[in-house]
Amino acid sequence: LRRAVRKPDEKLLKKDVEQKNILITGAGGSIGSELSRQIIKQNPRLLVLFDISEFALYSLDLELSDMNSNVRVISVLGDVTKGSRLKKIFEVFDIQTVYHAAAYKHVPMVEKNSIAGVRVNVFGTLACLQTAIDTGVESFVFISTDKAVRPTNMMGATKRFAELIL
């Protein structure tokens, strides 16, 4: 990036993670899985991994269990657009912090599958956010994209719409 590297503020990182019950949507994806790897190092009380892909969730669950962490990890298969299922998960696991990374993010695929893109990126975000509000979640982190700035494609437009919902 041709700029000085900024070290993370450890105090800020721990604020919404340390000894908290965390839910990561889209945990099996590229961003969600990296969030999971980093968050487990910050000593949450509980880490709930939520994804629609069985294989991705299984792979991440195996990887995290090999880290020999004392953090309890729960892997849950599910669809972010299903509000009633989300609500049950948020309540059962007393979720305090949500990292919402579930999304369709590949521009060509969303262009070819715009209805699916709207369903997951817009309505999935809405369902997660509404559930977080309804269950009193303390912190909600939304993963967006640079393509949401003056979007020129369907994927960017769905992520921009999701930003506006938030």
Short mmCIF file of C-alpha atoms in Angstrom, two decimals:
data_model
loop_
_atom_site.label_atom_id
_atom_site.label_comp_id
_atom_site.label_asym_id
_atom_site.label_seq_id
_atom_site.Cartn_x
_atom_site.Cartn_y
_atom_site.Cartn_z
CA LEU A 1 0.00 0.00 0.00
CA ARG A 2 3.08 2.23 0.14
CA ARG A 3 2.32 3.54 3.58
CA ALA A 4 3.46 2.80 7.09
CA VAL A 5 1.92 -0.27 8.69
CA ARG A 6 -0.42 0.60 11.54
CA LYS A 7 -0.41 -1.81 14.41
CA PRO A 8 -3.80 -2.83 15.79
CA ASP A 9 -4.99 -1.19 18.99
CA GLU A 10 -5.14 -4.23 21.29
CA LYS A 11 -7.42 -2.48 23.78
CA LEU A 12 -9.90 -1.65 21.03
CA LEU A 13 -9.73 -5.18 19.60
CA LYS A 14 -10.57 -6.74 22.95
CA LYS A 15 -13.42 -4.34 23.77
CA ASP A 16 -16.11 -6.23 21.85
CA VAL A 17 -14.46 -9.67 21.89
CA GLU A 18 -12.71 -10.59 25.13
CA GLN A 19 -14.99 -12.76 27.29
CA LYS A 20 -17.96 -12.04 24.97
CA ASN A 21 -20.24 -14.38 23.04
CA ILE A 22 -19.45 -13.75 19.38
CA LEU A 23 -21.36 -14.74 16.24
CA ILE A 24 -19.72 -14.62 12.81
CA THR A 25 -22.06 -14.95 9.85
CA GLY A 26 -20.46 -16.22 6.68
CA ALA A 27 -17.78 -17.74 8.90
CA GLY A 28 -16.72 -20.23 6.23
CA GLY A 29 -15.98 -17.57 3.61
CA SER A 30 -12.66 -15.88 2.95
CA ILE A 31 -13.35 -12.87 5.21
CA GLY A 32 -15.40 -14.71 7.83
CA SER A 33 -12.79 -17.44 8.26
CA GLU A 34 -9.99 -14.91 8.72
CA LEU A 35 -12.12 -13.00 11.22
CA SER A 36 -12.63 -16.29 13.07
CA ARG A 37 -8.88 -16.98 13.17
CA GLN A 38 -8.16 -13.52 14.55
CA ILE A 39 -11.09 -13.34 16.98
CA ILE A 40 -10.35 -16.69 18.63
CA LYS A 41 -6.95 -15.24 19.62
CA GLN A 42 -8.70 -12.40 21.49
CA ASN A 43 -10.18 -14.81 24.06
CA PRO A 44 -13.93 -14.64 23.50
CA ARG A 45 -16.08 -16.66 25.91
CA LEU A 46 -17.88 -18.34 22.99
CA LEU A 47 -17.43 -18.25 19.22
CA VAL A 48 -20.43 -19.21 17.10
CA LEU A 49 -19.58 -19.86 13.47
CA PHE A 50 -22.60 -19.51 11.18
CA ASP A 51 -22.56 -20.45 7.50
CA ILE A 52 -24.73 -22.04 4.83
CA SER A 53 -21.83 -24.08 3.41
CA GLU A 54 -21.38 -27.36 5.25
CA PHE A 55 -17.92 -28.01 3.81
CA ALA A 56 -16.61 -24.51 4.54
CA LEU A 57 -17.95 -24.64 8.10
CA TYR A 58 -16.57 -28.13 8.67
CA SER A 59 -13.13 -27.11 7.36
CA LEU A 60 -12.99 -24.01 9.57
CA ASP A 61 -14.21 -25.94 12.60
CA LEU A 62 -11.40 -28.48 12.13
CA GLU A 63 -8.81 -25.73 11.68
CA LEU A 64 -9.89 -23.85 14.80
CA SER A 65 -10.01 -27.03 16.89
CA ASP A 66 -6.37 -27.66 15.91
CA MET A 67 -5.40 -24.30 17.44
CA ASN A 68 -5.78 -25.80 20.94
CA SER A 69 -7.65 -22.76 22.16
CA ASN A 70 -9.71 -22.81 25.35
CA VAL A 71 -12.48 -20.97 23.52
CA ARG A 72 -15.70 -22.89 23.04
CA VAL A 73 -16.54 -23.00 19.32
CA ILE A 74 -20.01 -23.86 18.04
CA SER A 75 -20.58 -24.39 14.32
CA VAL A 76 -24.11 -23.78 13.08
CA LEU A 77 -25.38 -24.43 9.58
CA GLY A 78 -27.96 -21.90 8.49
CA ASP A 79 -29.20 -19.21 6.16
CA VAL A 80 -28.86 -15.53 7.15
CA THR A 81 -32.20 -14.71 5.55
CA LYS A 82 -34.09 -16.89 8.05
CA GLY A 83 -34.87 -14.45 10.86
CA SER A 84 -36.63 -16.94 13.14
CA ARG A 85 -33.61 -19.29 13.04
CA LEU A 86 -31.25 -16.39 13.67
CA LYS A 87 -33.31 -15.26 16.65
CA LYS A 88 -33.15 -18.71 18.21
CA ILE A 89 -29.36 -18.82 17.79
CA PHE A 90 -28.88 -15.29 19.18
CA GLU A 91 -31.02 -16.14 22.21
CA VAL A 92 -29.69 -19.64 22.93
CA PHE A 93 -26.07 -18.48 22.78
CA ASP A 94 -26.70 -15.03 24.32
CA ILE A 95 -24.84 -13.31 21.47
CA GLN A 96 -23.22 -9.99 22.43
CA THR A 97 -21.18 -9.16 19.31
CA VAL A 98 -21.99 -9.94 15.67
CA TYR A 99 -19.55 -9.86 12.77
CA HIS A 100 -21.77 -9.99 9.68
CA ALA A 101 -19.62 -11.26 6.83
CA ALA A 102 -22.21 -13.41 5.05
CA ALA A 103 -22.63 -12.13 1.51
CA TYR A 104 -22.36 -12.90 -2.15
CA LYS A 105 -19.32 -10.89 -3.18
CA HIS A 106 -18.15 -12.08 -6.58
CA VAL A 107 -19.26 -9.43 -9.05
CA PRO A 108 -19.76 -11.69 -12.11
CA MET A 109 -21.78 -14.23 -10.09
CA VAL A 110 -24.04 -11.59 -8.57
CA GLU A 111 -24.53 -10.01 -12.01
CA LYS A 112 -25.76 -13.39 -13.29
CA ASN A 113 -27.76 -14.11 -10.12
CA SER A 114 -29.08 -10.72 -9.07
CA ILE A 115 -32.12 -12.06 -7.18
CA ALA A 116 -29.87 -14.24 -5.01
CA GLY A 117 -27.55 -11.26 -4.46
CA VAL A 118 -30.43 -9.09 -3.27
CA ARG A 119 -31.81 -11.87 -1.09
CA VAL A 120 -28.54 -12.52 0.76
CA ASN A 121 -26.79 -9.14 0.70
CA VAL A 122 -29.84 -6.97 1.39
CA PHE A 123 -32.45 -9.15 3.09
CA GLY A 124 -29.86 -11.29 4.90
CA THR A 125 -28.29 -8.16 6.35
CA LEU A 126 -31.71 -6.84 7.31
CA ALA A 127 -32.59 -10.13 9.05
CA CYS A 128 -29.29 -10.17 10.97
CA LEU A 129 -29.57 -6.55 12.00
CA GLN A 130 -33.22 -6.83 13.05
CA THR A 131 -32.39 -9.93 15.10
CA ALA A 132 -29.48 -8.13 16.73
CA ILE A 133 -31.76 -5.23 17.67
CA ASP A 134 -34.53 -7.54 18.91
CA THR A 135 -32.16 -9.55 21.11
CA GLY A 136 -30.14 -6.63 22.51
CA VAL A 137 -26.80 -7.36 20.85
CA GLU A 138 -24.16 -4.91 22.11
CA SER A 139 -22.09 -4.56 18.94
CA PHE A 140 -22.76 -5.23 15.24
CA VAL A 141 -19.92 -5.11 12.71
CA PHE A 142 -20.86 -5.15 9.03
CA ILE A 143 -18.32 -6.17 6.40
CA SER A 144 -18.88 -4.14 3.25
CA THR A 145 -16.82 -3.45 0.13
CA ASP A 146 -15.23 -0.62 -1.80
CA LYS A 147 -17.69 -1.49 -4.58
CA ALA A 148 -20.50 -0.01 -2.46
CA VAL A 149 -19.11 3.48 -3.10
CA ARG A 150 -20.98 4.82 -6.14
CA PRO A 151 -21.82 1.26 -7.26
CA THR A 152 -21.61 0.41 -10.95
CA ASN A 153 -22.71 -3.21 -10.61
CA MET A 154 -25.38 -5.25 -8.88
CA MET A 155 -23.08 -6.59 -6.16
CA GLY A 156 -21.94 -3.09 -5.20
CA ALA A 157 -25.53 -1.86 -5.24
CA THR A 158 -26.67 -4.64 -2.88
CA LYS A 159 -23.85 -3.90 -0.46
CA ARG A 160 -24.59 -0.16 -0.62
CA PHE A 161 -28.26 -0.87 0.10
CA ALA A 162 -27.17 -2.98 3.09
CA GLU A 163 -25.02 -0.07 4.32
CA LEU A 164 -28.04 2.22 4.10
CA ILE A 165 -30.10 -0.27 6.14
CA LEU A 166 -27.47 -0.11 8.87
#
